[in-house]
Amino acid sequence: MTEPVATEVGRDFIRDIIQADLDQAKYQEIVTRFPPEPNGYLHIGHAKSIALNFGIAQEFPGRCHLRFDDTNPVKEEQEYIDSIQADVRWLGFDWGKNLFFASDYFDRLYEWAEQLIRDGLAYVDDQSQEEIRLARGTLTEPGKNSPFRDRTVDENLDLFGRMKAGEFPNGARVLRAKIDMGAGNINLRDPVLYRILHAHHPRTGTKWSIYPSYDYAHGQSDAIEGITHSICTLEFEDHRPLYDWFIEKLPVPSKPHQYEFARLNLTYTLLSKRVLTQLVREGHVAGWDDPRMPTMAGMRRRGVPPAALREFVKRIGVAKANSVVDVGMLEFCIREELNRTSQRRMAVLKPLKVVIENYPEGQTEELEAINHPDDPSAGTRKITFGRELFIEQDDFMENPPKKFFRLSPGNEVRLRYAYFVKCTAVIKNDAGEVVELRCTYDPATKGGNAPDGRKVKATMHWLSAATSVPAEIRVYNQLFANPSPDASNFAADLNPQSLEILADARVEASVAESNSTEVMQFERQGYFVRDRDSTPGKPIFSRTIGLRDTFAKEVAKG
Ligand code: ATP
Ligand code: MG
């Protein structure tokens, strides 16, 4: 894993611009917005944009709006509107009263479109989508004027009104801006402002048969809301001249400026909503909140603390050049936060039974375990020791290599908070697999130290067989096995080992009984959180993240 370089927070080119604007008294107040299209769940890329827009409103005098860019009813749903609000709140940001929808402006946008027609700046085009595409030209060739470009104002107004009234089928006509089919910037070659779409809209119902394009709606929505700095990702840089064209030609109440920054890309991750939607619809994952998804809902279910996401986006900073961030950086931030905040418990993921032969049958004793090594206020808890225990299968080797210091025949180790134990015999099944160990313990080492000063090289976690409780543990790994998955053929890059189910794990009884969704550290294993699939008889825990970055090493080994 690359160790993250701490970046100075609060210094990036957008904040510099805002500071300069304030120094020149250009604005009384800075107004930003986060403008999601409600056609999917938010992902970690959106977290970057949310933290930037809402963060600016916190750092400077100002406010940040949450505005749904709901201009395409075919793909938008109330479920997404609701999840987006929940996710922004979960991340720790608040829009207060400033919740808006582009659909609130449909009437005004329509009137402004009529105004463009009256000013000779827009026309109804009867060409098909395909004809329009072909006549648009290329980067090196100019486009061709539409045969309908010179319609009279009256004819355009009449046709546009009838489009709105629902007289024509989908795709029959569009309204286009009349700019310049020879413009070097293809976005200025008579872009489409309205298309016919007989579709039910989550908010406006069946009122509209035409819907504005993103390009037409976005800047005007910003202007209506008095947005001062309209911050978006780099792919909209070439749209800025069009954004400015509308702002100049229309009687808008304010003149926002658009600024572009680089979107977040992460290794082993795809952040396109198209791909995420397909992952869900095609059943590659269990839903939008599957813990392997890079969605905020998935990360929340997986136990990722919102503070870790905020720290992550702070560290990566805001730049103008596209780059790919190592997912190890995100994991580092999650581990740092969880190491600080989560209580320690013991769980055995793959149990191996151990019988302590010299421990009296029927006897048990309570030992004291620390809940957080760096936080005494987290207190202690009792754990039960007895004659029959479970340890981790991986902590025993019958024929260990040289550097294996954990349990092996004749070798002594420490059971955390308990005693030194030594393995005296190995019991196998007919298949030759180790199914049980016989050990002895040294009663003088209670608490984990030998009075004679002898040392052991390993301390292992364990659970008592009698008091621990069966549980299912879900170990999640990267969803994609390829560090740069191919968005156009992502199924080929899926990691077949992204979910490992350990059905026979054991946990401390108190862990199983609690309904808490606080993340816990299972000692020596990682961070885990109770999953909502748990039932009273069968608690289920998801691994938020392991203690160390083993994945990168495995990949390097090949
Ligand atoms: P997709 O490209 O997958 O369709 P989108 O960017 O169009 O997603 P929106 O709902 O339009 O999704 O995004 C809302 C805001 O979040 C936009 O301002 C967009 O620029 C920003 N955003 C989306 N993805 C990222 C990302 N990976 N990094 C930073 N900002 C992002
Ligand atoms: Mg978008």
PDB file of N, CA, C and O in Angstrom, residues 16-71:
ATOM      1  N   ASP A  16      -9.262  28.739  -3.577  1.00  0.00           N
ATOM      2  CA  ASP A  16      -8.481  29.957  -3.858  1.00  0.00           C
ATOM      3  C   ASP A  16      -9.315  30.962  -4.662  1.00  0.00           C
ATOM      4  O   ASP A  16      -9.288  32.174  -4.397  1.00  0.00           O
ATOM      5  N   ILE A  17     -10.042  30.448  -5.646  1.00  0.00           N
ATOM      6  CA  ILE A  17     -10.882  31.338  -6.465  1.00  0.00           C
ATOM      7  C   ILE A  17     -11.949  31.999  -5.592  1.00  0.00           C
ATOM      8  O   ILE A  17     -12.202  33.204  -5.673  1.00  0.00           O
ATOM      9  N   ILE A  18     -12.552  31.195  -4.733  1.00  0.00           N
ATOM     10  CA  ILE A  18     -13.616  31.724  -3.879  1.00  0.00           C
ATOM     11  C   ILE A  18     -13.062  32.786  -2.930  1.00  0.00           C
ATOM     12  O   ILE A  18     -13.655  33.862  -2.750  1.00  0.00           O
ATOM     13  N   GLN A  19     -11.893  32.483  -2.354  1.00  0.00           N
ATOM     14  CA  GLN A  19     -11.284  33.460  -1.457  1.00  0.00           C
ATOM     15  C   GLN A  19     -11.008  34.772  -2.199  1.00  0.00           C
ATOM     16  O   GLN A  19     -11.291  35.860  -1.684  1.00  0.00           O
ATOM     17  N   ALA A  20     -10.493  34.656  -3.418  1.00  0.00           N
ATOM     18  CA  ALA A  20     -10.206  35.863  -4.214  1.00  0.00           C
ATOM     19  C   ALA A  20     -11.492  36.630  -4.510  1.00  0.00           C
ATOM     20  O   ALA A  20     -11.533  37.865  -4.425  1.00  0.00           O
ATOM     21  N   ASP A  21     -12.564  35.896  -4.834  1.00  0.00           N
ATOM     22  CA  ASP A  21     -13.852  36.559  -5.115  1.00  0.00           C
ATOM     23  C   ASP A  21     -14.363  37.300  -3.876  1.00  0.00           C
ATOM     24  O   ASP A  21     -14.919  38.398  -3.984  1.00  0.00           O
ATOM     25  N   LEU A  22     -14.164  36.680  -2.718  1.00  0.00           N
ATOM     26  CA  LEU A  22     -14.612  37.338  -1.485  1.00  0.00           C
ATOM     27  C   LEU A  22     -13.742  38.556  -1.185  1.00  0.00           C
ATOM     28  O   LEU A  22     -14.243  39.598  -0.768  1.00  0.00           O
ATOM     29  N   ASP A  23     -12.423  38.414  -1.418  1.00  0.00           N
ATOM     30  CA  ASP A  23     -11.518  39.541  -1.179  1.00  0.00           C
ATOM     31  C   ASP A  23     -11.907  40.740  -2.039  1.00  0.00           C
ATOM     32  O   ASP A  23     -11.794  41.885  -1.628  1.00  0.00           O
ATOM     33  N   GLN A  24     -12.380  40.447  -3.249  1.00  0.00           N
ATOM     34  CA  GLN A  24     -12.789  41.542  -4.135  1.00  0.00           C
ATOM     35  C   GLN A  24     -14.240  41.952  -3.927  1.00  0.00           C
ATOM     36  O   GLN A  24     -14.812  42.676  -4.745  1.00  0.00           O
ATOM     37  N   ALA A  25     -14.851  41.392  -2.885  1.00  0.00           N
ATOM     38  CA  ALA A  25     -16.247  41.704  -2.547  1.00  0.00           C
ATOM     39  C   ALA A  25     -17.197  41.462  -3.715  1.00  0.00           C
ATOM     40  O   ALA A  25     -18.189  42.164  -3.907  1.00  0.00           O
ATOM     41  N   LYS A  26     -16.891  40.430  -4.517  1.00  0.00           N
ATOM     42  CA  LYS A  26     -17.774  40.088  -5.631  1.00  0.00           C
ATOM     43  C   LYS A  26     -19.102  39.541  -5.136  1.00  0.00           C
ATOM     44  O   LYS A  26     -20.116  39.651  -5.818  1.00  0.00           O
ATOM     45  N   TYR A  27     -19.061  38.857  -4.002  1.00  0.00           N
ATOM     46  CA  TYR A  27     -20.279  38.261  -3.449  1.00  0.00           C
ATOM     47  C   TYR A  27     -20.349  38.546  -1.948  1.00  0.00           C
ATOM     48  O   TYR A  27     -19.329  38.645  -1.275  1.00  0.00           O
ATOM     49  N   GLN A  28     -21.583  38.639  -1.454  1.00  0.00           N
ATOM     50  CA  GLN A  28     -21.801  38.720  -0.007  1.00  0.00           C
ATOM     51  C   GLN A  28     -21.685  37.344   0.600  1.00  0.00           C
ATOM     52  O   GLN A  28     -21.270  37.163   1.733  1.00  0.00           O
ATOM     53  N   GLU A  29     -22.132  36.374  -0.211  1.00  0.00           N
ATOM     54  CA  GLU A  29     -22.334  35.033   0.294  1.00  0.00           C
ATOM     55  C   GLU A  29     -22.017  34.055  -0.829  1.00  0.00           C
ATOM     56  O   GLU A  29     -22.355  34.325  -1.983  1.00  0.00           O
ATOM     57  N   ILE A  30     -21.382  32.950  -0.482  1.00  0.00           N
ATOM     58  CA  ILE A  30     -21.053  31.937  -1.485  1.00  0.00           C
ATOM     59  C   ILE A  30     -22.179  30.906  -1.505  1.00  0.00           C
ATOM     60  O   ILE A  30     -22.578  30.404  -0.452  1.00  0.00           O
ATOM     61  N   VAL A  31     -22.676  30.621  -2.695  1.00  0.00           N
ATOM     62  CA  VAL A  31     -23.747  29.631  -2.803  1.00  0.00           C
ATOM     63  C   VAL A  31     -23.307  28.523  -3.763  1.00  0.00           C
ATOM     64  O   VAL A  31     -22.996  28.789  -4.928  1.00  0.00           O
ATOM     65  N   THR A  32     -23.252  27.309  -3.237  1.00  0.00           N
ATOM     66  CA  THR A  32     -22.896  26.150  -4.062  1.00  0.00           C
ATOM     67  C   THR A  32     -24.091  25.194  -4.075  1.00  0.00           C
ATOM     68  O   THR A  32     -25.096  25.431  -3.397  1.00  0.00           O
ATOM     69  N   ARG A  33     -23.969  24.147  -4.853  1.00  0.00           N
ATOM     70  CA  ARG A  33     -25.032  23.132  -4.858  1.00  0.00           C
ATOM     71  C   ARG A  33     -24.433  21.785  -5.185  1.00  0.00           C
ATOM     72  O   ARG A  33     -23.428  21.692  -5.886  1.00  0.00           O
ATOM     73  N   PHE A  34     -25.072  20.740  -4.681  1.00  0.00           N
ATOM     74  CA  PHE A  34     -24.754  19.383  -5.121  1.00  0.00           C
ATOM     75  C   PHE A  34     -25.947  18.914  -5.953  1.00  0.00           C
ATOM     76  O   PHE A  34     -27.066  18.883  -5.441  1.00  0.00           O
ATOM     77  N   PRO A  35     -25.699  18.601  -7.236  1.00  0.00           N
ATOM     78  CA  PRO A  35     -26.828  18.381  -8.160  1.00  0.00           C
ATOM     79  C   PRO A  35     -26.972  16.950  -8.689  1.00  0.00           C
ATOM     80  O   PRO A  35     -26.763  16.705  -9.870  1.00  0.00           O
ATOM     81  N   PRO A  36     -27.309  15.977  -7.855  1.00  0.00           N
ATOM     82  CA  PRO A  36     -27.397  14.608  -8.353  1.00  0.00           C
ATOM     83  C   PRO A  36     -28.603  14.377  -9.253  1.00  0.00           C
ATOM     84  O   PRO A  36     -29.662  14.982  -9.046  1.00  0.00           O
ATOM     85  N   GLU A  37     -28.407  13.498 -10.214  1.00  0.00           N
ATOM     86  CA  GLU A  37     -29.553  13.022 -10.980  1.00  0.00           C
ATOM     87  C   GLU A  37     -30.087  11.795 -10.231  1.00  0.00           C
ATOM     88  O   GLU A  37     -29.318  10.876  -9.931  1.00  0.00           O
ATOM     89  N   PRO A  38     -31.377  11.763  -9.903  1.00  0.00           N
ATOM     90  CA  PRO A  38     -31.878  10.641  -9.098  1.00  0.00           C
ATOM     91  C   PRO A  38     -32.100   9.383  -9.934  1.00  0.00           C
ATOM     92  O   PRO A  38     -33.205   8.881 -10.040  1.00  0.00           O
ATOM     93  N   ASN A  39     -31.021   8.892 -10.514  1.00  0.00           N
ATOM     94  CA  ASN A  39     -31.114   7.692 -11.359  1.00  0.00           C
ATOM     95  C   ASN A  39     -30.233   6.574 -10.820  1.00  0.00           C
ATOM     96  O   ASN A  39     -29.820   5.686 -11.549  1.00  0.00           O
ATOM     97  N   GLY A  40     -29.902   6.631  -9.542  1.00  0.00           N
ATOM     98  CA  GLY A  40     -29.085   5.585  -8.930  1.00  0.00           C
ATOM     99  C   GLY A  40     -28.713   6.033  -7.532  1.00  0.00           C
ATOM    100  O   GLY A  40     -29.118   7.117  -7.087  1.00  0.00           O
ATOM    101  N   TYR A  41     -27.959   5.183  -6.845  1.00  0.00           N
ATOM    102  CA  TYR A  41     -27.496   5.518  -5.498  1.00  0.00           C
ATOM    103  C   TYR A  41     -26.186   6.290  -5.586  1.00  0.00           C
ATOM    104  O   TYR A  41     -25.439   6.154  -6.554  1.00  0.00           O
ATOM    105  N   LEU A  42     -25.903   7.060  -4.571  1.00  0.00           N
ATOM    106  CA  LEU A  42     -24.655   7.818  -4.562  1.00  0.00           C
ATOM    107  C   LEU A  42     -23.476   6.896  -4.282  1.00  0.00           C
ATOM    108  O   LEU A  42     -23.585   5.934  -3.535  1.00  0.00           O
ATOM    109  N   HIS A  43     -22.338   7.237  -4.892  1.00  0.00           N
ATOM    110  CA  HIS A  43     -21.121   6.452  -4.653  1.00  0.00           C
ATOM    111  C   HIS A  43     -20.036   7.361  -4.082  1.00  0.00           C
ATOM    112  O   HIS A  43     -20.244   8.565  -3.874  1.00  0.00           O
ATOM    113  N   ILE A  44     -18.867   6.764  -3.880  1.00  0.00           N
ATOM    114  CA  ILE A  44     -17.815   7.499  -3.188  1.00  0.00           C
ATOM    115  C   ILE A  44     -17.312   8.691  -4.012  1.00  0.00           C
ATOM    116  O   ILE A  44     -16.819   9.675  -3.459  1.00  0.00           O
ATOM    117  N   GLY A  45     -17.481   8.629  -5.334  1.00  0.00           N
ATOM    118  CA  GLY A  45     -17.142   9.798  -6.157  1.00  0.00           C
ATOM    119  C   GLY A  45     -18.031  10.976  -5.792  1.00  0.00           C
ATOM    120  O   GLY A  45     -17.577  12.119  -5.678  1.00  0.00           O
ATOM    121  N   HIS A  46     -19.306  10.681  -5.581  1.00  0.00           N
ATOM    122  CA  HIS A  46     -20.221  11.749  -5.163  1.00  0.00           C
ATOM    123  C   HIS A  46     -19.821  12.311  -3.804  1.00  0.00           C
ATOM    124  O   HIS A  46     -20.015  13.493  -3.544  1.00  0.00           O
ATOM    125  N   ALA A  47     -19.255  11.439  -2.953  1.00  0.00           N
ATOM    126  CA  ALA A  47     -18.829  11.921  -1.626  1.00  0.00           C
ATOM    127  C   ALA A  47     -17.813  13.052  -1.782  1.00  0.00           C
ATOM    128  O   ALA A  47     -17.807  14.019  -1.016  1.00  0.00           O
ATOM    129  N   LYS A  48     -16.953  12.918  -2.798  1.00  0.00           N
ATOM    130  CA  LYS A  48     -15.964  13.966  -3.044  1.00  0.00           C
ATOM    131  C   LYS A  48     -16.662  15.279  -3.404  1.00  0.00           C
ATOM    132  O   LYS A  48     -16.326  16.346  -2.882  1.00  0.00           O
ATOM    133  N   SER A  49     -17.640  15.179  -4.297  1.00  0.00           N
ATOM    134  CA  SER A  49     -18.359  16.377  -4.722  1.00  0.00           C
ATOM    135  C   SER A  49     -19.190  16.973  -3.583  1.00  0.00           C
ATOM    136  O   SER A  49     -19.240  18.196  -3.400  1.00  0.00           O
ATOM    137  N   ILE A  50     -19.812  16.110  -2.788  1.00  0.00           N
ATOM    138  CA  ILE A  50     -20.622  16.581  -1.653  1.00  0.00           C
ATOM    139  C   ILE A  50     -19.729  17.301  -0.644  1.00  0.00           C
ATOM    140  O   ILE A  50     -20.052  18.403  -0.182  1.00  0.00           O
ATOM    141  N   ALA A  51     -18.602  16.669  -0.320  1.00  0.00           N
ATOM    142  CA  ALA A  51     -17.711  17.264   0.677  1.00  0.00           C
ATOM    143  C   ALA A  51     -17.150  18.586   0.173  1.00  0.00           C
ATOM    144  O   ALA A  51     -16.942  19.520   0.946  1.00  0.00           O
ATOM    145  N   LEU A  52     -16.932  18.686  -1.124  1.00  0.00           N
ATOM    146  CA  LEU A  52     -16.413  19.931  -1.694  1.00  0.00           C
ATOM    147  C   LEU A  52     -17.480  21.032  -1.617  1.00  0.00           C
ATOM    148  O   LEU A  52     -17.241  22.111  -1.070  1.00  0.00           O
ATOM    149  N   ASN A  53     -18.668  20.734  -2.123  1.00  0.00           N
ATOM    150  CA  ASN A  53     -19.704  21.766  -2.174  1.00  0.00           C
ATOM    151  C   ASN A  53     -20.205  22.158  -0.783  1.00  0.00           C
ATOM    152  O   ASN A  53     -20.327  23.339  -0.473  1.00  0.00           O
ATOM    153  N   PHE A  54     -20.510  21.155   0.039  1.00  0.00           N
ATOM    154  CA  PHE A  54     -20.997  21.474   1.392  1.00  0.00           C
ATOM    155  C   PHE A  54     -19.855  21.995   2.267  1.00  0.00           C
ATOM    156  O   PHE A  54     -20.079  22.843   3.132  1.00  0.00           O
ATOM    157  N   GLY A  55     -18.648  21.473   2.022  1.00  0.00           N
ATOM    158  CA  GLY A  55     -17.496  21.932   2.801  1.00  0.00           C
ATOM    159  C   GLY A  55     -17.245  23.421   2.575  1.00  0.00           C
ATOM    160  O   GLY A  55     -17.015  24.180   3.522  1.00  0.00           O
ATOM    161  N   ILE A  56     -17.314  23.845   1.310  1.00  0.00           N
ATOM    162  CA  ILE A  56     -17.102  25.263   0.994  1.00  0.00           C
ATOM    163  C   ILE A  56     -18.127  26.126   1.726  1.00  0.00           C
ATOM    164  O   ILE A  56     -17.793  27.171   2.299  1.00  0.00           O
ATOM    165  N   ALA A  57     -19.381  25.656   1.725  1.00  0.00           N
ATOM    166  CA  ALA A  57     -20.431  26.446   2.386  1.00  0.00           C
ATOM    167  C   ALA A  57     -20.208  26.535   3.897  1.00  0.00           C
ATOM    168  O   ALA A  57     -20.686  27.463   4.543  1.00  0.00           O
ATOM    169  N   GLN A  58     -19.486  25.559   4.464  1.00  0.00           N
ATOM    170  CA  GLN A  58     -19.185  25.634   5.899  1.00  0.00           C
ATOM    171  C   GLN A  58     -18.003  26.555   6.171  1.00  0.00           C
ATOM    172  O   GLN A  58     -17.958  27.251   7.173  1.00  0.00           O
ATOM    173  N   GLU A  59     -17.017  26.516   5.240  1.00  0.00           N
ATOM    174  CA  GLU A  59     -15.776  27.254   5.494  1.00  0.00           C
ATOM    175  C   GLU A  59     -15.897  28.739   5.176  1.00  0.00           C
ATOM    176  O   GLU A  59     -15.207  29.577   5.757  1.00  0.00           O
ATOM    177  N   PHE A  60     -16.742  29.062   4.205  1.00  0.00           N
ATOM    178  CA  PHE A  60     -16.921  30.462   3.820  1.00  0.00           C
ATOM    179  C   PHE A  60     -18.339  30.869   4.221  1.00  0.00           C
ATOM    180  O   PHE A  60     -19.195  30.015   4.401  1.00  0.00           O
ATOM    181  N   PRO A  61     -18.596  32.158   4.306  1.00  0.00           N
ATOM    182  CA  PRO A  61     -19.984  32.538   4.572  1.00  0.00           C
ATOM    183  C   PRO A  61     -20.831  32.081   3.378  1.00  0.00           C
ATOM    184  O   PRO A  61     -20.568  32.499   2.253  1.00  0.00           O
ATOM    185  N   GLY A  62     -21.795  31.221   3.625  1.00  0.00           N
ATOM    186  CA  GLY A  62     -22.577  30.770   2.481  1.00  0.00           C
ATOM    187  C   GLY A  62     -23.477  29.611   2.782  1.00  0.00           C
ATOM    188  O   GLY A  62     -23.684  29.232   3.927  1.00  0.00           O
ATOM    189  N   ARG A  63     -24.010  29.013   1.717  1.00  0.00           N
ATOM    190  CA  ARG A  63     -24.898  27.862   1.870  1.00  0.00           C
ATOM    191  C   ARG A  63     -24.745  26.933   0.677  1.00  0.00           C
ATOM    192  O   ARG A  63     -24.238  27.344  -0.374  1.00  0.00           O
ATOM    193  N   CYS A  64     -25.150  25.693   0.881  1.00  0.00           N
ATOM    194  CA  CYS A  64     -25.087  24.717  -0.199  1.00  0.00           C
ATOM    195  C   CYS A  64     -26.461  24.100  -0.384  1.00  0.00           C
ATOM    196  O   CYS A  64     -27.086  23.666   0.583  1.00  0.00           O
ATOM    197  N   HIS A  65     -26.916  24.093  -1.620  1.00  0.00           N
ATOM    198  CA  HIS A  65     -28.221  23.505  -1.932  1.00  0.00           C
ATOM    199  C   HIS A  65     -28.069  22.040  -2.320  1.00  0.00           C
ATOM    200  O   HIS A  65     -27.068  21.652  -2.918  1.00  0.00           O
ATOM    201  N   LEU A  66     -29.084  21.277  -2.006  1.00  0.00           N
ATOM    202  CA  LEU A  66     -29.211  19.952  -2.614  1.00  0.00           C
ATOM    203  C   LEU A  66     -30.255  20.098  -3.713  1.00  0.00           C
ATOM    204  O   LEU A  66     -31.408  20.431  -3.438  1.00  0.00           O
ATOM    205  N   ARG A  67     -29.796  19.934  -4.954  1.00  0.00           N
ATOM    206  CA  ARG A  67     -30.752  20.067  -6.065  1.00  0.00           C
ATOM    207  C   ARG A  67     -30.773  18.801  -6.904  1.00  0.00           C
ATOM    208  O   ARG A  67     -29.755  18.388  -7.454  1.00  0.00           O
ATOM    209  N   PHE A  68     -31.944  18.213  -6.979  1.00  0.00           N
ATOM    210  CA  PHE A  68     -32.094  17.050  -7.840  1.00  0.00           C
ATOM    211  C   PHE A  68     -32.228  17.507  -9.288  1.00  0.00           C
ATOM    212  O   PHE A  68     -33.055  18.352  -9.595  1.00  0.00           O
ATOM    213  N   ASP A  69     -31.378  16.934 -10.118  1.00  0.00           N
ATOM    214  CA  ASP A  69     -31.376  17.248 -11.536  1.00  0.00           C
ATOM    215  C   ASP A  69     -32.304  16.225 -12.209  1.00  0.00           C
ATOM    216  O   ASP A  69     -31.857  15.286 -12.848  1.00  0.00           O
ATOM    217  N   ASP A  70     -33.612  16.423 -11.982  1.00  0.00           N
ATOM    218  CA  ASP A  70     -34.581  15.393 -12.374  1.00  0.00           C
ATOM    219  C   ASP A  70     -35.220  15.703 -13.718  1.00  0.00           C
ATOM    220  O   ASP A  70     -36.424  15.934 -13.811  1.00  0.00           O
ATOM    221  N   THR A  71     -34.399  15.690 -14.762  1.00  0.00           N
ATOM    222  CA  THR A  71     -34.899  16.070 -16.081  1.00  0.00           C
ATOM    223  C   THR A  71     -35.128  14.872 -17.009  1.00  0.00           C
ATOM    224  O   THR A  71     -35.541  15.047 -18.136  1.00  0.00           O
TER     225      THR A  71
END
